[in-house]
Amino acid sequence: MRPHYQYLKNLREALLALHKTLVDSERVGYEQALGPIPSPNFFLKLLTSDPWFAWLHPLSLLIVAMDEALDEKEPLSVVDVEQLVGQTRRLLVATEEGDGFPRSYFDALQRDPDVVLAHAQVTRLFVQ
């Protein structure tokens, strides 16, 4: 297996863990604010269509793009991997200003130490 292919697989796995941590964190906040989520199906509907969770969609789409790249029949090029890594680096910039993903990501990092740890696992891969 080519090193860049394995690197992308490792990055994808770290992003999946970060995504799960963010979803879990947002679920706690949602339930504290609005009450318990009655079923897994209802939760899935919330994840895909409720504005509370909409800020997570760019991360979900990035993971899907990685899945598609890893599943291609053609060998994955170093350039393809570098583009996905670049997208990841740009997406995971938290900011106290503005709105959307960067602002919500900043808020999640401030309130939940599990998010900080999952973020660290992703960024650790950037220095390899």
PDB file of C-alpha atoms in Angstrom:
ATOM      1  CA  MET A   1       0.000   0.000   0.000  1.00  0.00           C
ATOM      2  CA  ARG A   2       1.303   3.446  -0.897  1.00  0.00           C
ATOM      3  CA  PRO A   3       2.214   5.700   2.044  1.00  0.00           C
ATOM      4  CA  HIS A   4      -0.022   8.569   0.870  1.00  0.00           C
ATOM      5  CA  TYR A   5      -2.995   6.193   0.615  1.00  0.00           C
ATOM      6  CA  GLN A   6      -2.410   4.970   4.177  1.00  0.00           C
ATOM      7  CA  TYR A   7      -1.949   8.547   5.360  1.00  0.00           C
ATOM      8  CA  LEU A   8      -5.352   9.512   3.938  1.00  0.00           C
ATOM      9  CA  LYS A   9      -6.942   6.451   5.561  1.00  0.00           C
ATOM     10  CA  ASN A  10      -5.446   7.469   8.912  1.00  0.00           C
ATOM     11  CA  LEU A  11      -6.628  11.060   8.488  1.00  0.00           C
ATOM     12  CA  ARG A  12     -10.113   9.863   7.570  1.00  0.00           C
ATOM     13  CA  GLU A  13     -10.270   7.674  10.682  1.00  0.00           C
ATOM     14  CA  ALA A  14      -9.196  10.593  12.875  1.00  0.00           C
ATOM     15  CA  LEU A  15     -11.813  12.822  11.227  1.00  0.00           C
ATOM     16  CA  LEU A  16     -14.485  10.188  11.811  1.00  0.00           C
ATOM     17  CA  ALA A  17     -13.580  10.122  15.500  1.00  0.00           C
ATOM     18  CA  LEU A  18     -13.688  13.927  15.615  1.00  0.00           C
ATOM     19  CA  HIS A  19     -17.046  13.937  13.836  1.00  0.00           C
ATOM     20  CA  LYS A  20     -18.506  11.423  16.300  1.00  0.00           C
ATOM     21  CA  THR A  21     -17.198  13.458  19.231  1.00  0.00           C
ATOM     22  CA  LEU A  22     -18.739  16.635  17.806  1.00  0.00           C
ATOM     23  CA  VAL A  23     -22.064  14.899  17.153  1.00  0.00           C
ATOM     24  CA  ASP A  24     -22.121  13.529  20.697  1.00  0.00           C
ATOM     25  CA  SER A  25     -21.265  16.945  22.121  1.00  0.00           C
ATOM     26  CA  GLU A  26     -23.942  18.682  20.068  1.00  0.00           C
ATOM     27  CA  ARG A  27     -26.488  16.055  21.078  1.00  0.00           C
ATOM     28  CA  VAL A  28     -25.829  16.792  24.758  1.00  0.00           C
ATOM     29  CA  GLY A  29     -26.327  20.506  24.139  1.00  0.00           C
ATOM     30  CA  TYR A  30     -29.465  19.901  22.105  1.00  0.00           C
ATOM     31  CA  GLU A  31     -31.003  17.679  24.763  1.00  0.00           C
ATOM     32  CA  GLN A  32     -30.134  20.143  27.530  1.00  0.00           C
ATOM     33  CA  ALA A  33     -31.804  22.950  25.607  1.00  0.00           C
ATOM     34  CA  LEU A  34     -34.756  21.158  24.023  1.00  0.00           C
ATOM     35  CA  GLY A  35     -35.255  17.870  25.844  1.00  0.00           C
ATOM     36  CA  PRO A  36     -34.495  14.239  25.080  1.00  0.00           C
ATOM     37  CA  ILE A  37     -34.308  12.970  21.531  1.00  0.00           C
ATOM     38  CA  PRO A  38     -36.980  10.253  21.378  1.00  0.00           C
ATOM     39  CA  SER A  39     -35.375   7.734  19.010  1.00  0.00           C
ATOM     40  CA  PRO A  40     -32.320   6.991  16.872  1.00  0.00           C
ATOM     41  CA  ASN A  41     -34.363   7.629  13.726  1.00  0.00           C
ATOM     42  CA  PHE A  42     -35.436  11.018  15.016  1.00  0.00           C
ATOM     43  CA  PHE A  43     -31.816  11.810  15.858  1.00  0.00           C
ATOM     44  CA  LEU A  44     -30.734  10.880  12.332  1.00  0.00           C
ATOM     45  CA  LYS A  45     -33.386  13.227  10.962  1.00  0.00           C
ATOM     46  CA  LEU A  46     -32.095  15.993  13.234  1.00  0.00           C
ATOM     47  CA  LEU A  47     -28.516  15.396  12.047  1.00  0.00           C
ATOM     48  CA  THR A  48     -29.498  15.755   8.418  1.00  0.00           C
ATOM     49  CA  SER A  49     -32.073  18.538   8.570  1.00  0.00           C
ATOM     50  CA  ASP A  50     -32.103  20.485  11.848  1.00  0.00           C
ATOM     51  CA  PRO A  51     -30.291  23.841  11.912  1.00  0.00           C
ATOM     52  CA  TRP A  52     -28.771  22.909  15.305  1.00  0.00           C
ATOM     53  CA  PHE A  53     -26.558  20.328  13.585  1.00  0.00           C
ATOM     54  CA  ALA A  54     -26.182  22.025  10.176  1.00  0.00           C
ATOM     55  CA  TRP A  55     -22.749  23.428  10.983  1.00  0.00           C
ATOM     56  CA  LEU A  56     -21.371  19.842  10.993  1.00  0.00           C
ATOM     57  CA  HIS A  57     -22.234  19.269   7.319  1.00  0.00           C
ATOM     58  CA  PRO A  58     -18.906  20.564   5.892  1.00  0.00           C
ATOM     59  CA  LEU A  59     -17.048  17.997   7.996  1.00  0.00           C
ATOM     60  CA  SER A  60     -19.440  15.257   6.907  1.00  0.00           C
ATOM     61  CA  LEU A  61     -18.920  16.204   3.252  1.00  0.00           C
ATOM     62  CA  LEU A  62     -15.144  16.169   3.655  1.00  0.00           C
ATOM     63  CA  ILE A  63     -15.287  12.647   5.078  1.00  0.00           C
ATOM     64  CA  VAL A  64     -17.497  11.560   2.168  1.00  0.00           C
ATOM     65  CA  ALA A  65     -14.974  13.067  -0.284  1.00  0.00           C
ATOM     66  CA  MET A  66     -12.231  11.049   1.389  1.00  0.00           C
ATOM     67  CA  ASP A  67     -14.335   7.891   1.220  1.00  0.00           C
ATOM     68  CA  GLU A  68     -14.910   8.428  -2.488  1.00  0.00           C
ATOM     69  CA  ALA A  69     -11.210   9.082  -3.134  1.00  0.00           C
ATOM     70  CA  LEU A  70     -10.196   5.959  -1.231  1.00  0.00           C
ATOM     71  CA  ASP A  71     -12.756   3.872  -3.128  1.00  0.00           C
ATOM     72  CA  GLU A  72     -11.653   4.997  -6.610  1.00  0.00           C
ATOM     73  CA  LYS A  73     -10.434   2.251  -8.910  1.00  0.00           C
ATOM     74  CA  GLU A  74      -7.624   4.504 -10.136  1.00  0.00           C
ATOM     75  CA  PRO A  75      -4.647   4.801  -7.799  1.00  0.00           C
ATOM     76  CA  LEU A  76      -4.835   7.815  -5.540  1.00  0.00           C
ATOM     77  CA  SER A  77      -2.190  10.385  -6.409  1.00  0.00           C
ATOM     78  CA  VAL A  78      -0.104  12.344  -3.963  1.00  0.00           C
ATOM     79  CA  VAL A  79      -1.720  15.519  -5.349  1.00  0.00           C
ATOM     80  CA  ASP A  80      -5.218  14.171  -4.583  1.00  0.00           C
ATOM     81  CA  VAL A  81      -4.194  13.409  -1.011  1.00  0.00           C
ATOM     82  CA  GLU A  82      -2.560  16.829  -0.618  1.00  0.00           C
ATOM     83  CA  GLN A  83      -5.781  18.509  -1.779  1.00  0.00           C
ATOM     84  CA  LEU A  84      -7.855  16.629   0.797  1.00  0.00           C
ATOM     85  CA  VAL A  85      -5.322  17.357   3.523  1.00  0.00           C
ATOM     86  CA  GLY A  86      -5.438  21.030   2.544  1.00  0.00           C
ATOM     87  CA  GLN A  87      -9.230  21.023   2.753  1.00  0.00           C
ATOM     88  CA  THR A  88      -8.974  19.457   6.208  1.00  0.00           C
ATOM     89  CA  ARG A  89      -6.466  22.044   7.412  1.00  0.00           C
ATOM     90  CA  ARG A  90      -8.642  24.899   6.131  1.00  0.00           C
ATOM     91  CA  LEU A  91     -11.821  23.469   7.620  1.00  0.00           C
ATOM     92  CA  LEU A  92     -10.459  22.834  11.105  1.00  0.00           C
ATOM     93  CA  VAL A  93      -9.643  26.469  11.794  1.00  0.00           C
ATOM     94  CA  ALA A  94     -11.689  27.626  14.757  1.00  0.00           C
ATOM     95  CA  THR A  95     -12.473  31.305  15.168  1.00  0.00           C
ATOM     96  CA  GLU A  96     -14.264  33.332  17.777  1.00  0.00           C
ATOM     97  CA  GLU A  97     -15.505  35.724  15.090  1.00  0.00           C
ATOM     98  CA  GLY A  98     -18.154  35.153  12.459  1.00  0.00           C
ATOM     99  CA  ASP A  99     -20.452  32.175  12.153  1.00  0.00           C
ATOM    100  CA  GLY A 100     -20.791  28.802  10.439  1.00  0.00           C
ATOM    101  CA  PHE A 101     -18.331  25.993  10.942  1.00  0.00           C
ATOM    102  CA  PRO A 102     -15.345  28.018  12.226  1.00  0.00           C
ATOM    103  CA  ARG A 103     -17.405  29.715  14.958  1.00  0.00           C
ATOM    104  CA  SER A 104     -19.311  26.599  16.021  1.00  0.00           C
ATOM    105  CA  TYR A 105     -16.076  24.609  16.024  1.00  0.00           C
ATOM    106  CA  PHE A 106     -14.499  27.239  18.276  1.00  0.00           C
ATOM    107  CA  ASP A 107     -17.460  26.960  20.656  1.00  0.00           C
ATOM    108  CA  ALA A 108     -17.234  23.153  20.716  1.00  0.00           C
ATOM    109  CA  LEU A 109     -13.507  23.301  21.474  1.00  0.00           C
ATOM    110  CA  GLN A 110     -14.177  25.717  24.349  1.00  0.00           C
ATOM    111  CA  ARG A 111     -16.910  23.669  26.012  1.00  0.00           C
ATOM    112  CA  ASP A 112     -15.873  20.037  25.544  1.00  0.00           C
ATOM    113  CA  PRO A 113     -12.445  18.590  26.383  1.00  0.00           C
ATOM    114  CA  ASP A 114     -13.268  15.468  24.339  1.00  0.00           C
ATOM    115  CA  VAL A 115     -13.468  17.684  21.244  1.00  0.00           C
ATOM    116  CA  VAL A 116     -10.046  19.132  22.070  1.00  0.00           C
ATOM    117  CA  LEU A 117      -8.575  15.628  22.324  1.00  0.00           C
ATOM    118  CA  ALA A 118     -10.172  14.499  19.053  1.00  0.00           C
ATOM    119  CA  HIS A 119      -8.941  17.686  17.349  1.00  0.00           C
ATOM    120  CA  ALA A 120      -5.435  16.963  18.638  1.00  0.00           C
ATOM    121  CA  GLN A 121      -5.540  13.469  17.115  1.00  0.00           C
ATOM    122  CA  VAL A 122      -6.322  14.964  13.704  1.00  0.00           C
ATOM    123  CA  THR A 123      -3.759  17.741  13.864  1.00  0.00           C
ATOM    124  CA  ARG A 124      -1.093  15.311  15.080  1.00  0.00           C
ATOM    125  CA  LEU A 125      -1.278  13.747  11.617  1.00  0.00           C
ATOM    126  CA  PHE A 126      -0.412  17.077   9.968  1.00  0.00           C
ATOM    127  CA  VAL A 127       3.148  16.966  11.313  1.00  0.00           C
ATOM    128  CA  GLN A 128       3.947  13.524   9.931  1.00  0.00           C
TER     129      GLN A 128
END
